[in-house]
């Protein structure tokens, strides 16, 4: 069984910072791409940032220059440092990871989501 557990959400004023973390655990053989998505009420889930196992990263235009994604392969964690947060960044943030388990099955897994609220 594979789990992704997120932490680090909360409330912050505009211009503030938050750091999200996600740890993968369980019967994992290898972890491929990892990423962060977000979803506002009534809207589709959107990609915020993703990172390959080799460290190549991609960012949505709306967060470039403000957010930084990183990972530590040895402990199967991915983090998202969010700076200069704005009210439009308010959403539930989800961690996603492409994982091969011990049985050789490949699929993507999602975390439970963590709320980020930016308001004054």
Short mmCIF file of C-alpha atoms in Angstrom, two decimals:
data_model
loop_
_atom_site.label_atom_id
_atom_site.label_comp_id
_atom_site.label_asym_id
_atom_site.label_seq_id
_atom_site.Cartn_x
_atom_site.Cartn_y
_atom_site.Cartn_z
CA UNK A 1 0.00 0.00 0.00
CA UNK A 2 1.26 3.46 -0.93
CA UNK A 3 0.47 6.72 0.83
CA UNK A 4 1.23 10.37 0.22
CA UNK A 5 0.99 12.55 3.30
CA UNK A 6 1.05 16.32 3.00
CA UNK A 7 1.76 19.00 5.54
CA UNK A 8 2.33 22.72 5.75
CA UNK A 9 -0.86 24.41 4.61
CA UNK A 10 -2.54 27.22 6.50
CA UNK A 11 -3.43 30.88 6.45
CA UNK A 12 -1.10 33.69 5.45
CA UNK A 13 -1.44 37.35 4.59
CA UNK A 14 -0.79 38.57 1.03
CA UNK A 15 2.93 38.76 0.39
CA UNK A 16 3.65 36.03 2.90
CA UNK A 17 5.21 32.59 2.48
CA UNK A 18 4.31 28.99 3.15
CA UNK A 19 6.10 25.72 2.58
CA UNK A 20 4.26 22.54 1.69
CA UNK A 21 5.78 19.10 2.07
CA UNK A 22 4.69 15.66 0.92
CA UNK A 23 6.15 12.30 1.84
CA UNK A 24 5.56 9.05 -0.01
CA UNK A 25 5.62 5.81 1.95
CA UNK A 26 4.65 2.17 1.62
CA UNK A 27 5.46 -0.60 -0.82
CA UNK A 28 7.40 1.60 -3.24
CA UNK A 29 9.93 0.36 -5.75
CA UNK A 30 10.58 3.71 -7.37
CA UNK A 31 9.17 7.22 -7.59
CA UNK A 32 9.03 9.08 -10.89
CA UNK A 33 7.69 12.57 -11.38
CA UNK A 34 6.28 14.35 -8.34
CA UNK A 35 4.18 17.46 -8.40
CA UNK A 36 1.77 19.86 -6.79
CA UNK A 37 -1.69 20.69 -8.04
CA UNK A 38 -4.33 23.00 -6.67
CA UNK A 39 -8.07 23.26 -6.86
CA UNK A 40 -10.43 26.09 -6.05
CA UNK A 41 -14.13 25.42 -5.32
CA UNK A 42 -16.04 24.88 -8.53
CA UNK A 43 -12.91 24.79 -10.67
CA UNK A 44 -10.80 22.06 -12.19
CA UNK A 45 -7.63 20.89 -10.54
CA UNK A 46 -4.61 22.57 -12.12
CA UNK A 47 -0.92 21.81 -12.21
CA UNK A 48 1.19 24.19 -10.14
CA UNK A 49 4.63 22.62 -10.45
CA UNK A 50 6.23 19.25 -11.08
CA UNK A 51 9.71 17.83 -10.83
CA UNK A 52 11.33 14.77 -12.35
CA UNK A 53 13.46 12.29 -10.45
CA UNK A 54 16.44 13.92 -12.10
CA UNK A 55 15.48 17.34 -10.76
CA UNK A 56 14.06 19.01 -13.87
CA UNK A 57 11.16 21.24 -12.93
CA UNK A 58 8.17 22.85 -14.58
CA UNK A 59 6.00 25.67 -13.28
CA UNK A 60 2.65 27.11 -14.23
CA UNK A 61 3.02 30.66 -15.55
CA UNK A 62 1.00 32.01 -12.64
CA UNK A 63 3.59 30.88 -10.07
CA UNK A 64 6.89 31.29 -11.93
CA UNK A 65 9.37 33.29 -9.92
CA UNK A 66 7.35 32.92 -6.72
CA UNK A 67 7.17 29.16 -6.09
CA UNK A 68 9.99 26.66 -5.97
CA UNK A 69 9.57 22.89 -6.09
CA UNK A 70 12.23 20.55 -4.74
CA UNK A 71 12.58 16.90 -3.82
CA UNK A 72 14.80 14.59 -1.83
CA UNK A 73 14.81 11.23 -3.53
CA UNK A 74 16.41 9.37 -0.63
CA UNK A 75 13.39 10.06 1.60
CA UNK A 76 10.80 10.30 -1.19
CA UNK A 77 9.67 13.78 -0.35
CA UNK A 78 8.66 16.75 -2.44
CA UNK A 79 8.27 20.30 -1.19
CA UNK A 80 6.81 23.51 -2.52
CA UNK A 81 8.17 26.80 -1.23
CA UNK A 82 5.59 29.49 -1.91
CA UNK A 83 6.63 33.12 -1.64
CA UNK A 84 4.83 36.37 -2.41
CA UNK A 85 1.51 34.64 -1.95
CA UNK A 86 -1.58 36.36 -3.29
CA UNK A 87 -5.30 35.83 -2.65
CA UNK A 88 -5.60 34.08 -6.01
CA UNK A 89 -3.27 31.37 -4.70
CA UNK A 90 -5.97 30.33 -2.24
CA UNK A 91 -6.90 26.72 -2.94
CA UNK A 92 -6.58 23.16 -1.75
CA UNK A 93 -3.13 21.93 -2.74
CA UNK A 94 -2.57 18.30 -3.65
CA UNK A 95 0.63 16.34 -3.94
CA UNK A 96 0.90 13.79 -6.76
CA UNK A 97 3.54 11.16 -7.45
CA UNK A 98 4.06 8.59 -10.19
CA UNK A 99 5.01 5.40 -8.39
CA UNK A 100 6.00 1.85 -9.25
CA UNK A 101 5.15 -0.48 -6.37
CA UNK A 102 6.82 -3.75 -5.37
CA UNK A 103 4.55 -5.67 -7.70
CA UNK A 104 5.73 -3.63 -10.63
CA UNK A 105 2.46 -1.76 -11.01
CA UNK A 106 2.72 1.82 -12.21
CA UNK A 107 0.17 4.45 -11.27
CA UNK A 108 -0.13 7.94 -9.93
CA UNK A 109 -1.03 8.57 -6.31
CA UNK A 110 -2.55 11.65 -4.70
CA UNK A 111 -2.27 13.15 -1.26
CA UNK A 112 -5.30 14.10 0.80
CA UNK A 113 -4.94 17.82 0.08
CA UNK A 114 -4.00 20.74 2.29
CA UNK A 115 -5.77 24.09 2.42
CA UNK A 116 -3.84 27.27 1.64
CA UNK A 117 -5.65 30.51 2.36
CA UNK A 118 -4.21 33.92 1.50
CA UNK A 119 -6.16 36.86 2.85
CA UNK A 120 -5.81 39.98 4.91
#
